[in-house]
Coordinates of C-alpha atoms in Angstrom, one line a residue:
X215 CA 28.4 170.4 173.4
X216 CA 27.2 167.3 171.6
X217 CA 23.5 167.2 170.6
X218 CA 21.3 164.5 171.9
X219 CA 20.8 161.7 169.4
X220 CA 17.5 161.8 167.6
X221 CA 15.2 158.8 168.1
X222 CA 15.0 156.5 165.2
X223 CA 11.7 154.8 166.3
X224 CA 9.1 155.3 163.6
X225 CA 5.9 157.1 164.3
X226 CA 2.9 154.7 164.6
X227 CA 0.6 154.7 161.7
X228 CA -3.1 155.6 161.9
X229 CA -4.0 151.9 161.6
X230 CA -1.7 151.0 164.4
X231 CA -3.2 153.6 166.7
X232 CA -6.7 152.5 165.7
X233 CA -6.0 148.9 166.4
X234 CA -4.5 149.8 169.8
X235 CA -7.6 151.8 170.7
X236 CA -9.9 148.9 169.7
X237 CA -7.8 146.4 171.6
X238 CA -7.8 148.6 174.7
X239 CA -11.6 149.1 174.5
X240 CA -12.1 145.4 174.1
X241 CA -10.0 144.5 177.1
X242 CA -11.8 147.2 179.2
X243 CA -15.1 145.8 178.0
X244 CA -14.2 142.3 179.0
X245 CA -13.1 143.4 182.5
X246 CA -16.3 145.6 183.0
X247 CA -18.6 142.5 183.1
X248 CA -19.9 141.2 186.4
X249 CA -17.6 142.6 189.1
X250 CA -14.8 144.1 187.0
X251 CA -12.6 141.1 186.4
X252 CA -12.1 138.5 183.6
X253 CA -14.0 135.9 185.8
X254 CA -17.1 138.1 185.2
X255 CA -16.5 137.8 181.5
X256 CA -16.4 134.0 181.9
X257 CA -19.8 134.1 183.5
X258 CA -21.0 136.0 180.4
X259 CA -19.7 133.2 178.1
X260 CA -21.1 130.4 180.3
X261 CA -24.6 131.9 180.4
X262 CA -25.9 130.1 177.3
X263 CA -25.1 126.7 178.9
X264 CA -26.9 127.8 182.1
X265 CA -29.8 129.0 180.1
X266 CA -30.0 125.7 178.2
X267 CA -30.0 123.7 181.4
X268 CA -32.7 125.8 182.9
X269 CA -35.0 125.5 179.9
X270 CA -34.4 121.7 179.5
X271 CA -35.0 121.3 183.3
X272 CA -38.3 123.2 183.1
X273 CA -39.4 121.1 180.1
X274 CA -38.6 117.9 181.9
X275 CA -40.4 119.1 185.1
X276 CA -43.5 119.9 183.1
X277 CA -43.3 116.7 181.0
X278 CA -43.0 118.6 177.7
X279 CA -41.8 116.7 174.7
X280 CA -39.7 118.2 171.9
X281 CA -41.6 118.2 168.5
X282 CA -38.5 117.2 166.5
X283 CA -35.1 115.8 167.1
X284 CA -34.2 113.0 169.6
X285 CA -32.9 115.2 172.4
X286 CA -34.7 118.1 174.2
X287 CA -31.3 119.7 174.8
X288 CA -30.6 119.7 171.1
X289 CA -34.0 121.1 170.2
X290 CA -33.8 123.9 172.7
X291 CA -30.2 124.7 171.7
X292 CA -31.2 125.1 168.0
X293 CA -33.7 127.7 169.0
X294 CA -32.1 129.4 171.9
X295 CA -28.6 129.9 170.5
X296 CA -29.6 132.0 167.4
X297 CA -32.2 133.9 169.5
X298 CA -29.6 134.6 172.2
X299 CA -27.0 135.6 169.7
X300 CA -29.3 138.2 168.2
X301 CA -30.5 139.4 171.6
X302 CA -27.1 139.7 173.2
X303 CA -25.4 141.4 170.2
X304 CA -28.2 143.9 169.6
X305 CA -28.5 144.8 173.3
X306 CA -24.8 144.8 174.3
X307 CA -23.8 147.0 171.4
X308 CA -26.1 149.6 172.8
X309 CA -24.9 149.1 176.4
X310 CA -21.3 149.3 175.2
X311 CA -21.9 152.7 173.8
X312 CA -23.4 153.9 177.1
X313 CA -20.6 152.3 179.2
X314 CA -17.7 153.7 177.2
X315 CA -19.2 157.0 176.3
X316 CA -17.0 158.8 178.8
X317 CA -13.9 157.6 177.0
X318 CA -14.8 159.6 174.0
X319 CA -13.4 162.7 175.7
X320 CA -10.0 161.3 174.8
X321 CA -9.2 162.5 171.2
X322 CA -8.0 159.1 170.1
X323 CA -11.4 157.4 171.0
X324 CA -14.4 158.0 168.8
X325 CA -18.0 157.0 169.5
X326 CA -17.9 154.7 166.5
X327 CA -14.8 152.9 168.0
X328 CA -16.7 152.0 171.2
X329 CA -19.5 150.4 169.1
X330 CA -17.1 148.5 166.9
X331 CA -15.1 147.2 170.0
X332 CA -18.3 145.9 171.6
X333 CA -19.4 144.3 168.4
X334 CA -16.1 142.4 168.2
X335 CA -16.4 141.3 171.8
X336 CA -20.0 140.1 171.3
X337 CA -19.0 138.1 168.1
X338 CA -16.3 136.4 170.1
X339 CA -18.8 135.8 173.0
X340 CA -21.3 134.3 170.5
X341 CA -18.9 131.7 169.2
X342 CA -17.4 130.9 172.5
X343 CA -20.9 130.3 173.9
X344 CA -21.7 128.1 170.8
X345 CA -18.6 126.0 171.4
X346 CA -19.3 125.5 175.1
X347 CA -22.9 124.4 174.3
X348 CA -21.6 122.0 171.7
X349 CA -19.1 120.6 174.2
X350 CA -21.9 120.3 176.8
X351 CA -24.1 118.4 174.3
X352 CA -21.2 116.0 173.5
X353 CA -20.6 115.4 177.2
X354 CA -24.3 114.4 177.6
X355 CA -24.0 112.0 174.6
X356 CA -25.9 114.2 172.2
X357 CA -24.6 114.6 168.6
X358 CA -24.6 118.3 167.9
X359 CA -23.6 118.0 164.2
X360 CA -26.4 119.1 161.9
X361 CA -27.4 117.1 158.7
X362 CA -26.6 120.3 156.7
X363 CA -23.8 122.2 158.4
X364 CA -23.9 125.1 156.0
X365 CA -27.6 125.6 156.5
X366 CA -27.3 125.9 160.3
X367 CA -24.0 127.9 160.4
X368 CA -25.3 130.5 157.9
X369 CA -28.5 130.8 160.0
X370 CA -26.4 131.4 163.1
X371 CA -24.3 134.0 161.2
X372 CA -27.6 135.7 160.1
X373 CA -28.6 136.0 163.8
X374 CA -25.3 137.8 164.6
X375 CA -25.7 140.0 161.5
X376 CA -29.2 141.0 162.4
X377 CA -28.0 141.7 166.0
X378 CA -25.3 144.0 164.6
X379 CA -27.8 145.9 162.4
X380 CA -30.4 146.4 165.2
X381 CA -27.6 147.2 167.6
X382 CA -26.5 150.2 165.5
X383 CA -30.1 151.4 165.4
X384 CA -30.3 151.0 169.2
X385 CA -27.2 153.1 169.6
X386 CA -28.8 155.9 167.5
X387 CA -31.9 155.8 169.6
X388 CA -30.2 155.6 173.0
X389 CA -27.9 158.5 172.2
X390 CA -30.9 160.8 172.3
X391 CA -33.2 158.7 174.6
X392 CA -31.3 156.7 177.2
X393 CA -34.5 155.2 178.6
X394 CA -34.6 153.1 175.4
X395 CA -32.0 150.7 177.0
X396 CA -34.7 149.5 179.4
X397 CA -37.5 149.5 176.9
X398 CA -35.5 147.3 174.5
X399 CA -34.9 144.7 177.1
X400 CA -38.6 144.2 177.4
X401 CA -38.9 144.0 173.7
X402 CA -36.3 141.3 173.4
X403 CA -38.0 139.3 176.2
X404 CA -41.2 139.3 174.2
X405 CA -39.4 138.4 171.0
X406 CA -37.6 135.6 172.7
X407 CA -40.9 134.1 174.1
X408 CA -42.7 134.4 170.8
X409 CA -40.1 133.5 168.2
X410 CA -40.3 129.7 168.5
X411 CA -37.5 128.8 170.9
X412 CA -39.6 126.4 172.9
X413 CA -41.9 125.3 170.1
X414 CA -41.8 124.8 166.3
X415 CA -43.4 127.8 164.7
X416 CA -44.3 126.0 161.5
X417 CA -46.4 123.6 163.5
X418 CA -48.7 126.4 164.6
X419 CA -52.0 127.0 162.7
X420 CA -51.3 128.6 159.3
X421 CA -53.0 131.9 160.2
X422 CA -50.7 132.3 163.3
X423 CA -47.6 131.1 161.4
X424 CA -48.2 133.7 158.7
X425 CA -47.9 136.5 161.2
X426 CA -45.0 134.9 163.0
X427 CA -43.1 134.9 159.8
X428 CA -43.0 138.7 159.9
X429 CA -40.6 138.3 162.8
X430 CA -37.1 137.8 161.3
X431 CA -35.9 136.0 164.5
X432 CA -38.6 133.3 163.9
X433 CA -37.3 132.8 160.4
X434 CA -33.7 132.6 161.6
X435 CA -34.6 129.9 164.1
X436 CA -36.4 128.0 161.4
X437 CA -33.3 128.5 159.2
X438 CA -31.0 126.9 161.8
X439 CA -33.4 124.0 162.5
X440 CA -33.8 123.2 158.8
X441 CA -30.1 122.2 159.0
X442 CA -31.0 119.5 161.6
X443 CA -34.4 118.5 160.3
X444 CA -34.7 119.3 156.5
X445 CA -38.2 117.8 156.3
X446 CA -40.0 120.2 158.6
X447 CA -42.6 122.4 156.8
X448 CA -40.7 125.6 157.7
X449 CA -40.9 128.4 155.1
X450 CA -37.8 130.6 155.4
X451 CA -37.7 133.9 153.4
X452 CA -34.0 134.2 153.0
X453 CA -34.3 137.4 151.0
X454 CA -36.6 138.8 153.7
X455 CA -34.0 138.1 156.4
X456 CA -31.2 139.6 154.3
X457 CA -33.3 142.7 153.8
X458 CA -33.7 143.0 157.5
X459 CA -29.9 142.5 158.1
X460 CA -28.7 145.0 155.5
X461 CA -31.6 147.4 155.9
X462 CA -31.1 147.7 159.6
X463 CA -27.3 148.0 159.2
X464 CA -27.8 150.8 156.6
X465 CA -30.3 152.7 158.8
X466 CA -28.0 152.2 161.9
X467 CA -24.9 153.5 160.1
X468 CA -26.9 156.5 158.9
X469 CA -28.1 157.2 162.4
X470 CA -24.5 156.9 163.7
X471 CA -23.4 159.4 161.2
X472 CA -26.2 161.9 161.6
X473 CA -27.5 161.4 165.1
X474 CA -24.8 159.9 167.3
X475 CA -22.0 162.1 166.1
X476 CA -24.2 165.2 166.6
X477 CA -24.5 164.5 170.3
X478 CA -22.1 166.3 172.7

């Protein structure tokens, strides 16, 4: 009796398996937004444009004038986009851990994988949202190109980096205290309203501006806006912002190692 031929298909490597797990988590993540379809993911990406329209409409209704730049849409976008990038990444990373926690019962899926997958999805969201806002500004006849592109782009990347670092810390906290997910939403609302999205922080009285500078989101917004208006008297502590980014990322990774993995 002839033996069955042996399969010559090579076994997948650890990297191949890991990439397949990440891609599956990312696709599941995209489908889990707003109704369980990719149309819900589109709503998530379009939200920055809707947000921009609401704020500009409110400013026009109240007769508010932007302190710099020729367009209220551009002024709001330079503040809202970095603030929303930080807010969404830091919050959604935590939510991704909670949503995909049940998948970690499969041996191929680790808790760290669910966090990494959500981070990758949120980075894609941030840049898709940015491109849609830029396209919207162009459609309304507004030039979205900053005077110093490097300045504004690095500020936007800093917002994403800070969101990743704080997101890891949030994962560590929410793994032992799930109620933190709601508490952090309230914190991000307060940060959003007080970070200088609707106004220019450096035009505040010096005593107030001094305390606002302790908020890294305020400094990141000033960082982005300096690329559009280099003459504004904004004082950005670049080293301070980098300390927040790498410090929060270090603390978050330590918490993931010692706290998150210890949870059953």
